[in-house]
Short mmCIF file of C-alpha atoms and ligand atoms in Angstrom, two decimals:
data_model
loop_
_atom_site.label_atom_id
_atom_site.label_comp_id
_atom_site.label_asym_id
_atom_site.label_seq_id
_atom_site.Cartn_x
_atom_site.Cartn_y
_atom_site.Cartn_z
CA MET A 2 12.99 28.60 25.91
CA ARG A 3 9.82 29.74 24.85
CA GLU A 4 7.26 26.58 25.70
CA ILE A 5 3.93 25.82 23.41
CA SER A 6 0.95 24.20 24.99
CA HIS A 7 -2.42 22.90 24.57
CA LYS A 8 -5.68 24.90 24.13
CA LEU A 9 -7.69 23.40 27.07
CA ALA A 10 -10.43 23.81 28.83
CA PHE A 11 -9.61 23.16 32.69
CA ALA A 12 -6.42 23.91 34.62
CA HIS A 13 -3.78 21.30 33.62
CA ASP A 14 -0.96 21.70 36.13
CA VAL A 15 0.54 17.95 35.07
CA ALA A 16 4.63 18.73 33.68
CA PRO A 17 5.03 17.92 30.52
CA THR A 18 7.13 15.16 30.22
CA ARG A 19 8.15 14.91 26.28
CA TYR A 20 8.79 18.14 24.38
CA SER A 21 9.55 18.40 20.31
CA ASP A 22 11.30 20.93 18.81
CA VAL A 23 10.01 23.98 16.97
CA PHE A 24 12.72 25.40 14.53
CA ASP A 25 12.59 28.96 12.64
CA PRO A 26 13.27 27.71 9.24
CA ASN A 27 14.60 30.80 8.11
CA ASN A 28 17.84 30.15 10.19
CA GLY A 29 17.80 26.67 11.37
CA SER A 30 17.46 28.12 15.39
CA VAL A 31 15.10 25.94 17.75
CA GLN A 32 12.69 29.13 18.68
CA ALA A 33 10.97 26.91 20.55
CA ARG A 34 9.57 23.87 22.36
CA VAL A 35 6.17 22.20 21.78
CA ALA A 36 4.87 20.17 24.93
CA LEU A 37 3.34 16.92 23.48
CA GLY A 38 0.41 15.49 25.37
CA ASP A 39 -0.54 11.98 26.25
CA ALA A 40 -3.50 9.67 26.17
CA ALA A 41 -4.14 11.10 30.38
CA LEU A 42 -4.48 14.35 29.24
CA LEU A 43 -6.85 13.38 25.96
CA ASP A 44 -8.77 11.97 28.88
CA LYS A 45 -9.05 15.21 30.24
CA ALA A 46 -9.47 16.88 26.89
CA VAL A 47 -12.42 14.20 26.13
CA GLU A 48 -14.23 14.62 29.54
CA ALA A 49 -14.48 18.62 29.26
CA ALA A 50 -15.87 18.05 25.47
CA LYS A 51 -18.47 15.54 26.63
CA LYS A 52 -19.54 18.22 29.36
CA ALA A 53 -19.67 20.70 26.43
CA GLN A 54 -21.44 19.27 23.77
CA PRO A 55 -25.13 18.75 24.61
CA ALA A 56 -25.43 22.28 25.40
CA TRP A 57 -24.18 23.15 22.38
CA ALA A 58 -25.69 20.46 19.89
CA MET A 59 -28.57 22.68 20.84
CA VAL A 60 -28.08 25.48 20.62
CA ASN A 61 -30.27 26.92 17.29
CA PRO A 62 -28.22 27.26 14.38
CA GLN A 63 -28.74 30.33 14.19
CA ARG A 64 -27.01 31.15 16.93
CA ARG A 65 -23.58 28.81 16.12
CA ALA A 66 -23.52 30.56 13.02
CA ARG A 67 -22.98 34.02 14.91
CA VAL A 68 -20.02 32.15 16.78
CA MET A 69 -18.62 31.71 13.01
CA PHE A 70 -19.23 35.37 11.91
CA ASN A 71 -17.15 36.56 14.78
CA PHE A 72 -14.85 34.82 14.07
CA LYS A 73 -14.61 35.68 11.04
CA ALA A 74 -14.41 39.02 12.22
CA LEU A 75 -11.35 38.30 14.61
CA VAL A 76 -9.39 36.22 12.44
CA GLU A 77 -9.47 38.96 9.90
CA LYS A 78 -8.59 41.38 12.18
CA ASN A 79 -5.75 40.29 13.74
CA MET A 80 -4.40 38.79 10.71
CA ASP A 81 -1.31 39.89 9.83
CA GLU A 82 -0.37 38.88 14.03
CA LEU A 83 -1.71 35.01 11.98
CA ALA A 84 0.39 35.70 9.55
CA HIS A 85 3.21 35.97 10.75
CA LEU A 86 2.99 33.26 13.35
CA LEU A 87 2.65 30.43 10.73
CA SER A 88 5.49 32.35 8.28
CA SER A 89 7.78 32.08 11.55
CA GLU A 90 7.63 28.34 11.93
CA HIS A 91 6.59 27.13 8.59
CA GLY A 92 9.01 29.56 6.48
CA LYS A 93 5.89 30.21 3.30
CA VAL A 94 5.99 33.67 2.88
CA ILE A 95 3.99 36.49 4.10
CA ALA A 96 1.07 37.03 1.57
CA ASP A 97 1.29 33.09 0.92
CA ALA A 98 0.61 32.84 4.80
CA LYS A 99 -2.23 34.96 5.01
CA GLY A 100 -3.75 32.75 1.57
CA ASP A 101 -3.22 29.76 3.87
CA ILE A 102 -5.49 31.40 6.73
CA GLN A 103 -7.53 33.08 4.60
CA ARG A 104 -8.30 29.41 2.23
CA GLY A 105 -9.71 28.23 5.91
CA LEU A 106 -11.92 31.17 6.28
CA GLU A 107 -13.57 30.85 3.51
CA VAL A 108 -15.22 27.77 4.75
CA ILE A 109 -16.35 29.58 8.11
CA GLU A 110 -18.10 31.82 5.70
CA PHE A 111 -19.68 28.44 4.66
CA CYS A 112 -20.52 28.01 7.47
CA CYS A 113 -21.80 30.95 8.37
CA GLY A 114 -24.98 29.38 6.31
CA ILE A 115 -25.27 26.07 8.21
CA PRO A 116 -28.91 26.95 8.91
CA HIS A 117 -29.83 26.32 5.36
CA VAL A 118 -28.24 23.10 5.41
CA LEU A 119 -29.32 21.88 8.16
CA LYS A 120 -33.04 22.29 7.31
CA GLY A 121 -33.47 18.79 6.14
CA GLU A 122 -36.36 16.29 4.28
CA TYR A 123 -39.74 16.32 4.48
CA THR A 124 -42.22 14.03 3.00
CA GLN A 125 -45.45 14.71 3.41
CA GLY A 126 -48.11 12.26 2.81
CA ALA A 127 -46.46 9.91 2.26
CA GLY A 128 -48.79 7.00 2.89
CA PRO A 129 -51.97 7.06 4.32
CA GLY A 130 -51.16 9.93 7.02
CA ILE A 131 -48.23 9.04 7.26
CA ASP A 132 -45.50 12.18 7.26
CA VAL A 133 -41.38 10.96 7.15
CA TYR A 134 -38.81 13.57 7.98
CA SER A 135 -34.90 13.20 8.28
CA PHE A 136 -32.79 15.67 9.60
CA ARG A 137 -28.84 15.61 11.07
CA GLN A 138 -27.22 15.60 14.37
CA PRO A 139 -23.95 15.79 15.23
CA ILE A 140 -21.77 12.58 15.82
CA GLY A 141 -20.89 14.46 19.84
CA ILE A 142 -16.71 14.34 19.80
CA GLY A 143 -15.02 14.89 16.72
CA ALA A 144 -10.73 15.17 16.17
CA GLY A 145 -8.58 16.51 13.24
CA ILE A 146 -5.32 15.33 13.29
CA THR A 147 -3.49 17.48 10.90
CA PRO A 148 -0.01 18.71 8.85
CA PHE A 149 2.67 20.88 9.09
CA ASN A 150 2.09 22.73 5.48
CA PHE A 151 -1.19 24.21 6.64
CA PRO A 152 -1.35 24.73 9.79
CA GLY A 153 -4.02 28.06 9.05
CA MET A 154 -6.59 26.49 6.54
CA ILE A 155 -7.00 22.50 7.39
CA PRO A 156 -7.03 23.02 11.23
CA LEU A 157 -10.27 25.67 9.90
CA TRP A 158 -11.56 22.84 7.27
CA MET A 159 -12.00 20.29 10.19
CA SER A 160 -13.19 23.02 12.54
CA GLY A 161 -15.33 24.70 11.26
CA VAL A 162 -17.93 22.73 10.17
CA ALA A 163 -17.37 19.90 13.07
CA ILE A 164 -18.84 22.82 15.15
CA ALA A 165 -21.21 24.35 13.45
CA THR A 166 -22.65 21.29 12.93
CA GLY A 167 -23.11 20.50 16.51
CA ASN A 168 -19.75 18.85 17.89
CA ALA A 169 -17.06 19.48 20.44
CA PHE A 170 -14.06 18.63 18.70
CA ILE A 171 -10.66 18.88 19.48
CA MET A 172 -7.84 19.12 17.17
CA LYS A 173 -4.01 17.93 16.52
CA PRO A 174 -1.56 20.53 15.35
CA SER A 175 1.56 19.57 13.33
CA GLU A 176 4.04 19.20 16.36
CA ARG A 177 6.62 21.05 13.40
CA ASP A 178 4.45 23.94 13.19
CA PRO A 179 1.75 24.65 16.29
CA SER A 180 1.23 27.52 17.32
CA VAL A 181 -1.36 28.58 15.50
CA PRO A 182 -4.27 26.79 15.65
CA VAL A 183 -3.91 27.53 19.20
CA ARG A 184 -4.29 30.84 18.40
CA LEU A 185 -7.18 30.58 15.89
CA CYS A 186 -8.59 28.73 19.17
CA GLU A 187 -8.45 31.20 21.45
CA LEU A 188 -9.64 33.82 18.49
CA PHE A 189 -12.38 30.60 18.73
CA LEU A 190 -13.39 31.37 22.22
CA GLU A 191 -13.51 35.40 22.24
CA ALA A 192 -15.92 34.71 19.87
CA GLY A 193 -18.39 33.38 22.01
CA LEU A 194 -17.82 30.00 21.82
CA PRO A 195 -17.90 27.93 24.63
CA GLU A 196 -15.60 26.35 26.40
CA GLY A 197 -14.78 22.33 26.31
CA ILE A 198 -16.20 23.21 22.36
CA LEU A 199 -13.06 23.03 20.61
CA GLN A 200 -9.93 21.77 22.63
CA VAL A 201 -6.35 22.14 20.81
CA VAL A 202 -3.71 18.66 22.12
CA GLN A 203 -0.60 18.97 20.85
CA GLY A 204 1.57 15.57 20.65
CA ASP A 205 3.23 12.88 18.40
CA LYS A 206 2.30 9.52 17.65
CA GLU A 207 1.72 8.96 20.95
CA MET A 208 -1.84 11.20 20.74
CA VAL A 209 -2.46 10.57 17.91
CA ASP A 210 -2.97 6.85 19.23
CA ALA A 211 -4.63 8.19 21.99
CA ILE A 212 -6.67 9.81 19.84
CA LEU A 213 -7.75 6.57 18.01
CA ASP A 214 -8.65 4.45 20.56
CA HIS A 215 -10.81 6.73 22.64
CA PRO A 216 -13.96 4.93 22.90
CA ASP A 217 -15.75 8.74 23.29
CA ILE A 218 -14.26 9.97 19.86
CA GLY A 219 -16.83 9.30 16.80
CA ALA A 220 -14.85 11.24 14.38
CA ILE A 221 -11.43 12.16 13.09
CA SER A 222 -10.19 13.87 10.02
CA PHE A 223 -6.48 13.35 9.16
CA VAL A 224 -4.36 15.36 6.85
CA GLY A 225 -1.49 14.11 6.37
CA SER A 226 1.13 11.47 4.49
CA SER A 227 -0.22 8.41 3.19
CA ASP A 228 1.56 6.09 4.83
CA ILE A 229 0.32 7.43 7.80
CA ALA A 230 -3.18 8.46 6.95
CA HIS A 231 -3.84 4.89 5.87
CA TYR A 232 -3.39 3.63 9.21
CA VAL A 233 -4.64 6.19 10.18
CA TYR A 234 -7.77 5.24 8.77
CA LYS A 235 -7.55 1.00 9.45
CA ARG A 236 -7.23 2.22 12.88
CA GLY A 237 -9.47 4.35 13.41
CA VAL A 238 -12.66 2.02 11.55
CA ASP A 239 -10.95 -0.87 13.61
CA ASN A 240 -12.36 0.78 16.39
CA GLY A 241 -16.30 1.24 14.47
CA LYS A 242 -15.28 5.53 14.34
CA ARG A 243 -16.06 7.23 11.38
CA VAL A 244 -12.87 8.21 9.25
CA GLN A 245 -12.14 10.32 6.68
CA ALA A 246 -7.77 10.92 5.92
CA MET A 247 -5.45 12.75 3.40
CA GLY A 248 -3.21 11.39 1.89
CA GLY A 249 0.38 12.87 -0.53
CA ALA A 250 0.18 13.57 -3.85
CA LYS A 251 2.14 13.71 -7.25
CA ASN A 252 -0.10 16.54 -9.36
CA HIS A 253 0.87 16.19 -13.13
CA GLY A 254 0.50 20.17 -15.92
CA ILE A 255 -0.23 18.45 -18.82
CA VAL A 256 0.81 20.79 -21.57
CA MET A 257 -1.18 19.91 -24.94
CA PRO A 258 0.20 21.51 -28.13
CA ASP A 259 -1.61 24.63 -28.36
CA ALA A 260 -1.57 25.49 -25.12
CA ASP A 261 -0.32 29.57 -24.44
CA LEU A 262 3.59 28.87 -22.57
CA ASP A 263 4.27 32.12 -21.15
CA GLN A 264 1.01 31.58 -19.33
CA VAL A 265 1.56 27.44 -19.02
CA VAL A 266 5.24 29.22 -17.31
CA ASN A 267 3.76 31.81 -14.85
CA ASP A 268 1.05 29.03 -13.91
CA LEU A 269 3.95 26.88 -13.36
CA SER A 270 6.16 29.11 -11.47
CA GLY A 271 4.32 29.72 -8.60
CA ALA A 272 2.46 26.19 -8.50
CA ALA A 273 5.64 24.05 -8.49
CA PHE A 274 7.45 26.41 -6.30
CA GLY A 275 5.23 28.18 -4.99
CA SER A 276 5.82 27.31 -0.91
CA ALA A 277 8.70 25.45 -1.48
CA GLY A 278 6.98 23.00 -3.24
CA GLU A 279 5.51 21.94 0.53
CA ARG A 280 1.32 22.05 -0.45
CA CYS A 281 -0.36 18.79 -1.54
CA MET A 282 -2.42 20.67 -5.03
CA ALA A 283 0.94 21.39 -6.07
CA LEU A 284 2.26 20.51 -9.86
CA PRO A 285 5.78 18.93 -8.55
CA VAL A 286 5.40 17.18 -12.20
CA VAL A 287 4.57 18.44 -15.87
CA THR A 288 4.01 16.90 -19.07
CA PRO A 289 4.45 18.00 -22.30
CA VAL A 290 2.57 16.47 -24.98
CA GLY A 291 4.84 16.22 -27.95
CA GLU A 292 8.74 17.41 -29.01
CA LYS A 293 7.83 20.60 -30.28
CA THR A 294 5.99 21.75 -26.92
CA ALA A 295 8.92 20.31 -24.39
CA ILE A 296 12.13 21.99 -26.10
CA ALA A 297 9.67 25.22 -26.49
CA LEU A 298 8.01 24.52 -22.94
CA ARG A 299 11.68 23.96 -21.64
CA GLU A 300 13.36 26.91 -23.59
CA LYS A 301 10.63 29.42 -21.83
CA LEU A 302 10.67 27.44 -18.28
CA ILE A 303 14.21 27.42 -17.45
CA PRO A 304 15.01 31.66 -17.67
CA ALA A 305 12.07 31.51 -15.76
CA ILE A 306 13.13 29.01 -12.85
CA GLU A 307 16.52 30.58 -12.72
CA ALA A 308 15.36 33.34 -11.85
CA LEU A 309 13.01 32.79 -8.97
CA ARG A 310 13.78 34.37 -5.66
CA VAL A 311 14.40 32.16 -2.78
CA GLY A 312 14.27 34.41 0.07
CA VAL A 313 13.23 34.93 4.01
CA SER A 314 9.52 34.39 4.44
CA THR A 315 9.14 37.74 5.64
CA ASP A 316 11.50 39.26 2.52
CA PRO A 317 7.92 40.52 0.53
CA ASP A 318 9.94 40.53 -2.70
CA ALA A 319 10.32 36.45 -1.68
CA HIS A 320 8.58 33.97 -4.81
CA TYR A 321 9.79 31.03 -1.76
CA GLY A 322 10.98 30.65 1.49
CA PRO A 323 12.94 27.54 3.92
CA VAL A 324 10.98 23.99 3.74
CA VAL A 325 10.05 23.08 7.45
CA THR A 326 12.47 21.46 8.98
CA ALA A 327 16.59 20.00 8.19
CA ALA A 328 14.77 16.35 8.27
CA HIS A 329 12.67 17.25 5.36
CA LYS A 330 15.14 19.07 3.83
CA ALA A 331 17.75 16.97 3.55
CA LYS A 332 14.40 14.11 2.21
CA ILE A 333 14.07 16.85 -0.86
CA GLU A 334 18.04 16.95 -1.09
CA SER A 335 18.59 13.41 -1.45
CA TYR A 336 15.26 12.50 -3.91
CA ILE A 337 17.33 15.57 -6.28
CA GLN A 338 20.61 12.51 -5.86
CA MET A 339 18.65 9.75 -6.50
CA GLY A 340 16.87 11.21 -9.38
CA VAL A 341 20.01 12.04 -11.17
CA ASP A 342 21.42 8.09 -9.85
CA GLU A 343 18.46 7.30 -11.88
CA GLY A 344 19.05 8.45 -15.07
CA ALA A 345 16.94 11.78 -15.51
CA GLU A 346 18.52 15.41 -16.84
CA LEU A 347 19.34 17.35 -14.50
CA VAL A 348 18.53 20.91 -15.32
CA VAL A 349 18.70 23.57 -12.68
CA ASP A 350 20.45 22.24 -9.63
CA GLY A 351 18.45 23.33 -5.77
CA ARG A 352 20.85 21.84 -3.62
CA GLY A 353 23.10 23.75 -2.02
CA PHE A 354 21.83 26.84 -1.95
CA THR A 355 22.99 28.89 1.07
CA LEU A 356 21.47 32.50 1.55
CA GLN A 357 23.89 34.84 2.10
CA GLY A 358 23.22 35.58 6.13
CA HIS A 359 21.18 33.00 6.56
CA GLU A 360 23.36 30.02 6.09
CA GLU A 361 22.37 28.11 8.83
CA GLY A 362 18.16 28.13 7.16
CA PHE A 363 16.07 25.12 5.47
CA PHE A 364 16.75 27.07 2.00
CA VAL A 365 16.39 24.40 -1.08
CA GLY A 366 17.43 26.18 -4.42
CA PRO A 367 14.10 25.53 -7.68
CA THR A 368 15.02 22.10 -9.25
CA LEU A 369 13.97 20.86 -12.35
CA PHE A 370 14.46 18.00 -14.37
CA ASP A 371 14.08 16.95 -17.82
CA HIS A 372 13.83 13.09 -19.04
CA VAL A 373 11.64 11.88 -16.44
CA LYS A 374 10.76 8.84 -16.94
CA PRO A 375 7.77 6.60 -14.77
CA THR A 376 10.35 3.23 -13.98
CA MET A 377 11.73 6.25 -11.90
CA ARG A 378 11.30 5.71 -7.64
CA SER A 379 12.05 9.08 -7.66
CA TYR A 380 9.04 10.26 -9.67
CA GLN A 381 6.55 7.91 -8.11
CA GLU A 382 7.17 9.53 -4.60
CA GLU A 383 6.23 12.64 -3.39
CA ILE A 384 8.96 14.64 -2.55
CA PHE A 385 6.95 17.62 -1.71
CA GLY A 386 10.47 20.18 -1.93
CA PRO A 387 10.59 22.85 -4.62
CA VAL A 388 11.25 20.01 -7.70
CA LEU A 389 9.69 20.13 -11.07
CA GLN A 390 10.06 16.88 -12.63
CA MET A 391 9.23 17.18 -16.51
CA VAL A 392 7.93 13.54 -17.95
CA ARG A 393 7.60 14.15 -21.87
CA ALA A 394 4.12 12.06 -23.54
CA GLU A 395 4.37 11.94 -27.15
CA SER A 396 0.34 11.44 -27.36
CA PHE A 397 -2.84 12.78 -25.40
CA GLU A 398 -3.28 9.06 -24.63
CA GLU A 399 0.22 8.99 -23.05
CA ALA A 400 -0.28 11.89 -21.14
CA LEU A 401 -3.43 11.31 -19.51
CA ALA A 402 -2.34 7.88 -18.77
CA LEU A 403 0.73 9.46 -16.18
CA PRO A 404 -2.33 10.66 -13.20
CA SER A 405 -4.20 7.75 -13.58
CA GLN A 406 -1.94 5.07 -13.18
CA HIS A 407 -0.29 7.07 -10.78
CA GLN A 408 -0.70 6.02 -6.90
CA TYR A 409 -1.40 9.48 -6.02
CA GLY A 410 -4.55 11.43 -7.69
CA ASN A 411 -5.09 14.59 -5.46
CA GLY A 412 -4.95 16.78 -8.30
CA VAL A 413 -4.26 17.17 -11.66
CA ALA A 414 -4.23 20.61 -14.87
CA ILE A 415 -4.57 20.97 -17.90
CA PHE A 416 -3.80 23.74 -19.67
CA THR A 417 -4.72 23.74 -23.55
CA ARG A 418 -7.45 26.28 -25.37
CA ASN A 419 -8.97 23.08 -27.50
CA GLY A 420 -12.28 22.78 -24.86
CA HIS A 421 -13.15 18.71 -26.34
CA ALA A 422 -9.46 18.05 -25.78
CA ALA A 423 -9.87 19.82 -22.20
CA ARG A 424 -13.55 18.22 -21.69
CA GLU A 425 -12.24 14.31 -22.65
CA PHE A 426 -9.33 15.14 -20.55
CA ALA A 427 -12.42 15.92 -17.27
CA ALA A 428 -14.32 13.21 -18.38
CA ARG A 429 -11.20 10.67 -18.65
CA VAL A 430 -8.54 11.45 -15.55
CA ASN A 431 -8.84 8.70 -12.83
CA VAL A 432 -7.86 11.60 -10.19
CA GLY A 433 -10.02 13.57 -7.99
CA MET A 434 -10.07 17.76 -8.67
CA VAL A 435 -8.61 18.42 -11.57
CA GLY A 436 -7.84 22.06 -13.55
CA ILE A 437 -8.75 23.65 -17.28
CA ASN A 438 -5.91 26.18 -17.46
CA VAL A 439 -6.31 26.19 -13.73
CA PRO A 440 -2.45 25.25 -12.06
CA ILE A 441 -4.35 24.37 -7.94
CA PRO A 442 -7.42 23.48 -8.32
CA VAL A 443 -8.31 23.81 -4.50
CA PRO A 444 -12.01 24.15 -5.33
CA VAL A 445 -14.20 26.88 -2.96
CA ALA A 446 -15.11 26.50 0.46
CA TYR A 447 -18.75 25.14 -0.93
CA HIS A 448 -17.34 22.82 -2.91
CA THR A 449 -15.99 19.85 -1.58
CA PHE A 450 -12.02 18.77 -1.23
CA GLY A 451 -10.59 15.65 -1.65
CA GLY A 452 -8.67 12.99 -4.25
CA TRP A 453 -8.27 9.45 -5.29
CA LYS A 454 -6.23 6.15 -4.80
CA ARG A 455 -3.52 6.30 -2.59
CA SER A 456 -4.60 10.38 -2.38
CA ALA A 457 -6.79 9.92 0.14
CA PHE A 458 -8.87 6.87 2.33
CA GLY A 459 -12.36 6.59 3.46
CA ASP A 460 -15.32 8.24 1.55
CA THR A 461 -16.50 11.65 2.10
CA ASN A 462 -14.63 14.74 1.84
CA GLN A 463 -13.47 17.68 3.18
CA HIS A 464 -16.28 20.95 3.45
CA GLY A 465 -19.14 21.94 1.69
CA MET A 466 -21.88 19.55 2.04
CA GLU A 467 -19.29 16.43 1.83
CA GLY A 468 -18.08 18.24 5.56
CA VAL A 469 -21.31 18.89 6.57
CA LYS A 470 -22.31 15.02 5.91
CA PHE A 471 -18.86 13.49 8.12
CA TRP A 472 -19.40 14.87 10.43
CA THR A 473 -23.01 15.01 11.50
CA LYS A 474 -25.39 12.01 11.22
CA VAL A 475 -28.74 11.70 9.85
CA LYS A 476 -32.00 10.99 11.25
CA THR A 477 -35.20 9.07 9.44
CA ILE A 478 -38.65 9.74 10.92
CA THR A 479 -41.76 7.94 9.87
CA GLN A 480 -44.49 9.49 12.23
CA ARG A 481 -48.57 8.58 11.80
CA TRP A 482 -50.76 10.65 14.55
CA PRO A 483 -53.81 8.44 15.06
CA ASP A 484 -57.07 9.54 14.16
CA GLY A 485 -59.22 7.57 16.42
CA GLY A 486 -59.57 4.71 14.27
CA VAL A 487 -58.04 0.91 15.11
CA GLY A 488 -55.21 -0.14 12.09
CA ASP A 489 -55.38 -3.10 9.81
CA ALA A 490 -54.96 -6.22 12.55
CA ALA A 491 -54.96 -8.67 9.91
CA ASN A 492 -52.02 -6.30 8.03
CA ALA A 493 -50.17 -5.98 11.96
CA PHE A 494 -47.67 -9.12 10.65
CA VAL A 495 -46.68 -8.18 7.22
CA ILE A 496 -44.00 -5.66 6.37
CA PRO A 497 -45.40 -2.33 6.16
CA THR A 498 -45.71 -0.44 2.89
CA MET A 499 -46.92 2.25 0.80
CA GLY A 500 -48.50 0.72 -2.09
P1 NAD B 20 2.52 13.72 8.31
O1 NAD B 20 1.89 12.37 7.86
O2 NAD B 20 4.26 13.70 8.67
O3 NAD B 20 2.29 14.27 9.72
C1 NAD B 20 0.83 14.44 9.71
C2 NAD B 20 -0.05 13.94 11.09
O4 NAD B 20 0.38 12.29 11.29
C3 NAD B 20 0.79 14.83 12.13
O5 NAD B 20 0.03 15.85 12.84
C4 NAD B 20 1.99 14.63 12.87
O6 NAD B 20 2.19 14.84 14.37
C5 NAD B 20 0.78 12.93 12.81
N1 NAD B 20 1.71 11.94 12.94
C6 NAD B 20 3.12 11.97 12.22
N2 NAD B 20 3.66 10.57 12.65
C7 NAD B 20 2.49 9.99 12.81
C8 NAD B 20 2.76 8.25 12.60
N3 NAD B 20 3.68 7.65 12.64
N4 NAD B 20 1.68 7.97 13.33
C9 NAD B 20 0.61 8.56 13.48
N5 NAD B 20 0.41 9.99 13.31
C10 NAD B 20 1.97 10.44 13.42
O7 NAD B 20 2.60 14.66 6.97
P2 NAD B 20 2.89 16.63 7.13
O8 NAD B 20 4.40 15.70 7.13
O9 NAD B 20 3.14 16.91 7.90
O10 NAD B 20 2.52 16.40 6.06
C11 NAD B 20 2.54 16.70 4.98
C12 NAD B 20 1.65 15.72 3.74
O11 NAD B 20 0.63 15.84 3.75
C13 NAD B 20 1.94 15.10 2.26
O12 NAD B 20 2.10 14.03 2.04
C14 NAD B 20 1.10 15.80 2.24
O13 NAD B 20 0.72 15.76 0.26
C15 NAD B 20 0.79 15.76 2.22
N6 NAD B 20 -0.95 16.58 2.86
C16 NAD B 20 -2.45 16.06 2.57
C17 NAD B 20 -3.11 17.36 1.85
C18 NAD B 20 -4.32 16.63 1.18
O14 NAD B 20 -5.49 17.01 1.17
N7 NAD B 20 -4.72 14.86 0.19
C19 NAD B 20 -3.29 18.54 2.19
C20 NAD B 20 -1.80 19.10 2.77
C21 NAD B 20 -0.99 18.66 3.20
#
């Protein structure tokens, strides 16, 4: 059986004692096993990082940026191989796998400009003969813990900015699709990154806990489900670390009566069912405003959903592929049953879907519920599958309240031709990322990604200037160069002011 291992800066010859299966979601078989590391392995990785990091922090930012340029070119050269590898473990279709990697590369493009954002601030003459300047220095050693659903993009969100700002970085990918982060690490080394600056440790909760407790890791970035994000945040902060922990989501698409419904149906199909709904910025809830909108939308939505093609991840015509594991498929189907039991109307049922020749694959057909109520548990919780729930609203205010009052606050979209309604919605909705006629409002790399409420713990977002702030600490220097005179001795005991 193929074995997937860590990518370390030292020879590691201790045989693993624990493994986790990596499936081929297209046919349900175990295609490889990944070695699960422990605290002793992490210790060695941190030692290697500690040795390498001070010299890397001294490399001037322009040279660090050159590594980013080289890496970007290498990823582009190897895009097909990376996308196939990603798709074979995750199950998303190849075009979508390329998008996953490309979104990560856009953060690397931001990192190519790192000299500019690290320039710092300077005030000449803040007081008599006094200048004040500040600059940002790396934290030292950072770690990233990532989810299964974006094995290319999310490791690059974290590692790119952490490395470009002069840190050493230890990545702990999802044990469900662990290969792409290892390949990315190899390409970083080929791009000229010194050994020890980026390492990949494989593992599960045991490794996560070791990271959270390691005294030499200064900052931890986590993306995954909310309960674990909260746990990671609390334990990391208790240990005195800087932590950002992104959690789950339940994003709503609000459809106003004046929206272009053909466009909405097209957008919703991709945003609700693309990647089998396994995206934290998917749109699993649609809220038409007014009875007429609901009827018209439903009429157009049903044939569009029934026309979706579910296929193996290498099928170029498939809209989406299998979900990641049999356990996840069972969880999604149990939520569908919950919706039925709670009294929602199951309009299109994706359970029991099988693909000829791939009967053991982890496929779930597209599913549509109507008349879902905010009191239902199947609405309140994240399903993370190809399931679209229609929650009807009678007014703009009622529609605005739904995402605003939901426990998650990652993304939301409004579809309308009315600029005033859109503006009002964007200003008042209690959610971190808003799309106006944009179904998946993932911000570009030089802006910043992060939700609100239980979708994110901590106070800085991923990438852009927020990422730079997270991976660096600011140092402020107040300087005076003696001009030969003696200071005002009488005032030496008073707190200095510039007044
Ligand atoms: P997950 O929470 O199961 O796993 C995330 C990471 O935590 C993995 O590396 C895993 O090994 C580790 N982990 C798992 N159980 C643990 C435990 N008990 N203690 C400590 N660590 C543990 O998430 P997932 O299923 O891989 O990913 C899907 C989730 O991620 C969804 O909830 C999705 O909404 C969320 N997500 C959020 C964002 C965002 O930016 N807000 C982006 C992508 C995915």
